[in-house]
Amino acid sequence: MNYLSSHNRNAAFQKAQNESFDLIIIGGGITGAGIALDAASRGLKTLLLEKNDFASGTSSRSTKLIHGGLRYLKQFEIALVREVGMERAIVHRLAPHLVVSEKMLLPLVEGGTYGRLATSFGLMIYDVLAGVESEDQRIMLNKDQTQRLEPLLDGEGLKGSGLYAEYRTDDARLTIEVIKTAAAYDAISLNYAEVTDFVYAEGKVTGVRFRDCLTGTSHTATSRYVISAAGPWVDKIRKKDGSLNGKRLHLTKGVHLVVPHEKLPVSQSIYFDVPDGRMIFAIPRGKVTYVGTTDTDYHDNLDHVITNQEDAEYLLEAVNHTFPSIELSLEDVDSSWAGLRPLIHEEGKSASELSRKDEIFLSPNGLISIAGGKLTGYRKMAEKVVDLVAKKMRKDQGRELPDCRTKGLILTGGAFKDADGVTAYKDEVFRNIQSLGLDMLDAEYLVSNYGNQANAIITAMKGMDDLNPYASMVRAEIQFCLENELVFSLLDFCSRRSGRLYFDIESLKSLQTVILSEFQQQLDWDESRLRKEREELELAVYEAQHFPPLKVMN
Ligand code: FAD
């Protein structure tokens, strides 16, 4: 049975409570998803429980880069730069449509973070640590070359730039594809399933109680081991277990703003200095450019993190300062997102000085918690924590687990020979949808989002008779996501599966009626459910475009 079909939810819940598991994972962000794939592919019977939608926490709110973290080099975190740097090429190979190589421009300015010599040397070290192929290694550009490449940059104070290799992705799609790949190894993953309590026997965790957040019913699941990968909520879970001692999380908020590409028509991704000494990114994606991020301490509601006016103005001022011909204002912002970094607290360090290293906490009751880290390092984090489970298994049961296999497990949708294979497939998709009235940008959207699963969407589209091809496309996408990606609300689809809330918010307005009626038909929603869903989506759109002053929020 396909337990990731939204229509099979009851069967998945039954399985979760009737069977006994080797491992239960709390949290369906990239960390939990990675652990589920690693564990299931080593033969562990695995259950993942997520209280909201998959990737609805930090894992849909990052800068969406699979990067080595140049700033960590500056902090001399050599091992971290090396590990995540090497990971980039691996994750690219596992999903070449979703983890796409992208050159990053680092302008060098008078009084900026990086000087020319230090940058040249630093980027060279960065390439060496990450094992970057020679043709992709950094090049240093003089002022003229830099301005030719990016005419929007201010000539005054510009000394040149470094151009180096990074990768961009879609964090939420990466999370869902990892979960789907884990399902191929029989991992069961449930969203809207909140762990409310632990079950203990002889002082050891032997399972969890969880609530079905859609129906309100309570369930119990049992397992030999429980891992909490609850991101910003890790300390709350440790508290439930009575094991919140020693090191704690330090949460910092990061915000991104999205503007139409024509308002900030950068020709490629840029990582640039801002007046307060920090650095931020501007990244073009389809019809938009997004900029971010901020890094401020956070002590508010973990379940509702929003962009305030101060965050938005900080980013706009930073952009306007670096690109003098650009005069962005709050009215230009199409969308935004805000997320929390679950960092490990270090006494006396400010938000941006804190290490991004991951850390494992072991409770006397056997609960294993993992926090910190990066999207980029999800596979290695999973390997580390499942190795720990393997060690415990050997000791407790004499059971031997195979070594980690995920380096060779291609993610769903990602079976392409290489990046050229993705380009050829995009062309094929374009030829296929052209006659329906769709264009190359649509082909790019379908392939970057769904990889070679775009075929299933196109086949469904061809059987539809909408006058507007975009209506058919979105209906076919919804049907695909309902059948394969446990979608239960408009926001699951509009935000985490399709990214439309961030990168094509206009389409949500123009296609709202079609989207609502497709969901209503497929999931049999009554009028009151329909109203609730519409209101939730409208609120999300409002919050993505409006930023309250700080004093109103507190
Ligand atoms: P989350 O994604 O938050 O997942 C934890 C999940 O646990 C949540 O979905 C939550 O709902 C669930 N949960 C909590 N309590 C319960 C419960 N009781 N029962 C069931 N489920 C529960 N990294 C990069 O590599 N590249 C970047 O470009 C990058 N940019 C970033 C920019 C910003 C602004 C931020 C904030 C982070 C960025 N990161 C980046 C870091 C990266 O996004 C995070 O390290 C990663 O997403 C954390 O994933 P996670 O699974 O640990 O946490």
mmCIF file of C-alpha atoms and ligand atoms in Angstrom, residues 26-32 49-67 171 193-196 229-233 237 240 252-256 293-294 337 339-342 370-377 381, ligand 1:
data_model
loop_
_atom_site.group_PDB
_atom_site.id
_atom_site.type_symbol
_atom_site.label_atom_id
_atom_site.label_comp_id
_atom_site.label_asym_id
_atom_site.label_seq_id
_atom_site.Cartn_x
_atom_site.Cartn_y
_atom_site.Cartn_z
ATOM 1 C CA ILE A 26 10.035 12.903 16.191
ATOM 2 C CA GLY A 27 10.064 15.683 13.579
ATOM 3 C CA GLY A 28 9.613 15.687 9.815
ATOM 4 C CA GLY A 29 12.062 18.424 8.843
ATOM 5 C CA ILE A 30 15.177 17.610 6.829
ATOM 6 C CA THR A 31 16.948 16.161 9.893
ATOM 7 C CA GLY A 32 14.154 13.697 10.722
ATOM 8 C CA LEU A 49 5.928 11.513 13.335
ATOM 9 C CA GLU A 50 5.532 15.185 12.392
ATOM 10 C CA LYS A 51 3.135 17.446 14.305
ATOM 11 C CA ASN A 52 2.421 19.823 11.450
ATOM 12 C CA ASP A 53 3.243 19.381 7.785
ATOM 13 C CA PHE A 54 6.593 17.930 6.684
ATOM 14 C CA ALA A 55 9.182 20.734 6.442
ATOM 15 C CA SER A 56 6.802 23.254 8.001
ATOM 16 C CA GLY A 57 9.433 24.220 10.631
ATOM 17 C CA THR A 58 12.860 25.545 9.689
ATOM 18 C CA SER A 59 13.178 23.218 6.707
ATOM 19 C CA SER A 60 11.015 25.367 4.440
ATOM 20 C CA ARG A 61 12.448 28.669 5.667
ATOM 21 C CA SER A 62 16.160 28.534 4.924
ATOM 22 C CA THR A 63 18.167 30.419 2.285
ATOM 23 C CA LYS A 64 17.768 27.231 0.219
ATOM 24 C CA LEU A 65 21.477 26.854 -0.475
ATOM 25 C CA ILE A 66 23.412 23.649 -0.323
ATOM 26 C CA HIS A 67 26.600 25.383 0.634
ATOM 27 C CA ASP A 171 14.494 22.867 1.177
ATOM 28 C CA ALA A 193 0.813 13.524 14.230
ATOM 29 C CA GLU A 194 2.089 15.289 17.344
ATOM 30 C CA VAL A 195 4.101 13.444 19.963
ATOM 31 C CA THR A 196 2.532 14.443 23.275
ATOM 32 C CA ALA A 229 14.853 15.644 15.479
ATOM 33 C CA ALA A 230 12.441 18.393 16.453
ATOM 34 C CA GLY A 231 14.622 21.348 15.365
ATOM 35 C CA PRO A 232 13.685 24.464 17.356
ATOM 36 C CA TRP A 233 11.378 22.317 19.515
ATOM 37 C CA ILE A 237 10.800 17.505 23.843
ATOM 38 C CA LYS A 240 8.830 16.354 28.314
ATOM 39 C CA THR A 252 17.817 32.930 16.132
ATOM 40 C CA LYS A 253 15.375 34.230 13.554
ATOM 41 C CA GLY A 254 16.211 34.612 9.868
ATOM 42 C CA VAL A 255 13.986 36.408 7.378
ATOM 43 C CA HIS A 256 13.885 36.419 3.561
ATOM 44 C CA THR A 293 18.846 36.777 5.761
ATOM 45 C CA THR A 294 18.662 38.418 9.165
ATOM 46 C CA TRP A 337 9.327 33.827 5.016
ATOM 47 C CA GLY A 339 12.438 30.737 10.223
ATOM 48 C CA LEU A 340 14.354 29.769 13.341
ATOM 49 C CA ARG A 341 17.883 28.394 13.514
ATOM 50 C CA PRO A 342 18.062 25.744 16.218
ATOM 51 C CA ILE A 370 19.900 15.902 17.613
ATOM 52 C CA ALA A 371 19.981 19.645 16.947
ATOM 53 C CA GLY A 372 22.004 22.337 15.219
ATOM 54 C CA GLY A 373 23.581 21.594 11.867
ATOM 55 C CA LYS A 374 22.599 22.622 8.365
ATOM 56 C CA LEU A 375 20.262 21.548 5.623
ATOM 57 C CA THR A 376 23.406 20.796 3.617
ATOM 58 C CA GLY A 377 24.715 18.334 6.198
ATOM 59 C CA MET A 381 23.920 14.094 10.587
HETATM 60 P P1 FAD B 1 12.869 21.588 11.415
HETATM 61 O O1 FAD B 1 12.828 21.735 9.969
HETATM 62 O O2 FAD B 1 12.360 22.722 12.217
HETATM 63 O O3 FAD B 1 12.063 20.266 11.765
HETATM 64 C C1 FAD B 1 11.666 19.950 13.073
HETATM 65 C C2 FAD B 1 10.247 19.432 12.988
HETATM 66 O O4 FAD B 1 9.865 18.864 14.244
HETATM 67 C C3 FAD B 1 9.231 20.535 12.706
HETATM 68 O O5 FAD B 1 8.636 20.291 11.443
HETATM 69 C C4 FAD B 1 8.236 20.431 13.848
HETATM 70 O O6 FAD B 1 6.902 20.657 13.473
HETATM 71 C C5 FAD B 1 8.460 18.998 14.346
HETATM 72 N N1 FAD B 1 8.043 18.802 15.742
HETATM 73 C C6 FAD B 1 8.292 19.598 16.796
HETATM 74 N N2 FAD B 1 7.708 19.088 17.910
HETATM 75 C C7 FAD B 1 7.085 17.948 17.551
HETATM 76 C C8 FAD B 1 6.287 16.990 18.243
HETATM 77 N N3 FAD B 1 6.013 17.131 19.550
HETATM 78 N N4 FAD B 1 5.784 15.933 17.558
HETATM 79 C C9 FAD B 1 6.039 15.782 16.226
HETATM 80 N N5 FAD B 1 6.786 16.685 15.519
HETATM 81 C C10 FAD B 1 7.300 17.743 16.172
HETATM 82 N N6 FAD B 1 21.104 25.438 6.010
HETATM 83 C C11 FAD B 1 21.734 25.226 4.845
HETATM 84 O O7 FAD B 1 22.372 24.192 4.660
HETATM 85 N N7 FAD B 1 21.674 26.122 3.826
HETATM 86 C C12 FAD B 1 21.047 27.311 3.960
HETATM 87 O O8 FAD B 1 20.985 28.090 3.013
HETATM 88 C C13 FAD B 1 20.447 27.593 5.200
HETATM 89 N N8 FAD B 1 19.846 28.786 5.397
HETATM 90 C C14 FAD B 1 19.173 29.014 6.546
HETATM 91 C C15 FAD B 1 18.520 30.238 6.698
HETATM 92 C C16 FAD B 1 17.717 30.469 7.810
HETATM 93 C C17 FAD B 1 17.015 31.778 7.968
HETATM 94 C C18 FAD B 1 17.562 29.454 8.781
HETATM 95 C C19 FAD B 1 16.644 29.686 9.930
HETATM 96 C C20 FAD B 1 18.251 28.255 8.656
HETATM 97 C C21 FAD B 1 19.067 28.028 7.546
HETATM 98 N N9 FAD B 1 19.774 26.839 7.373
HETATM 99 C C22 FAD B 1 20.445 26.593 6.212
HETATM 100 C C23 FAD B 1 19.735 25.792 8.384
HETATM 101 C C24 FAD B 1 18.692 24.719 8.050
HETATM 102 O O9 FAD B 1 17.545 25.289 7.496
HETATM 103 C C25 FAD B 1 18.327 23.946 9.318
HETATM 104 O O10 FAD B 1 19.516 23.462 9.889
HETATM 105 C C26 FAD B 1 17.408 22.773 9.048
HETATM 106 O O11 FAD B 1 16.320 23.128 8.227
HETATM 107 C C27 FAD B 1 16.882 22.241 10.375
HETATM 108 O O12 FAD B 1 16.056 21.164 10.106
HETATM 109 P P2 FAD B 1 15.413 20.296 11.251
HETATM 110 O O13 FAD B 1 14.751 19.139 10.627
HETATM 111 O O14 FAD B 1 16.428 20.018 12.301
HETATM 112 O O15 FAD B 1 14.349 21.259 11.935
#
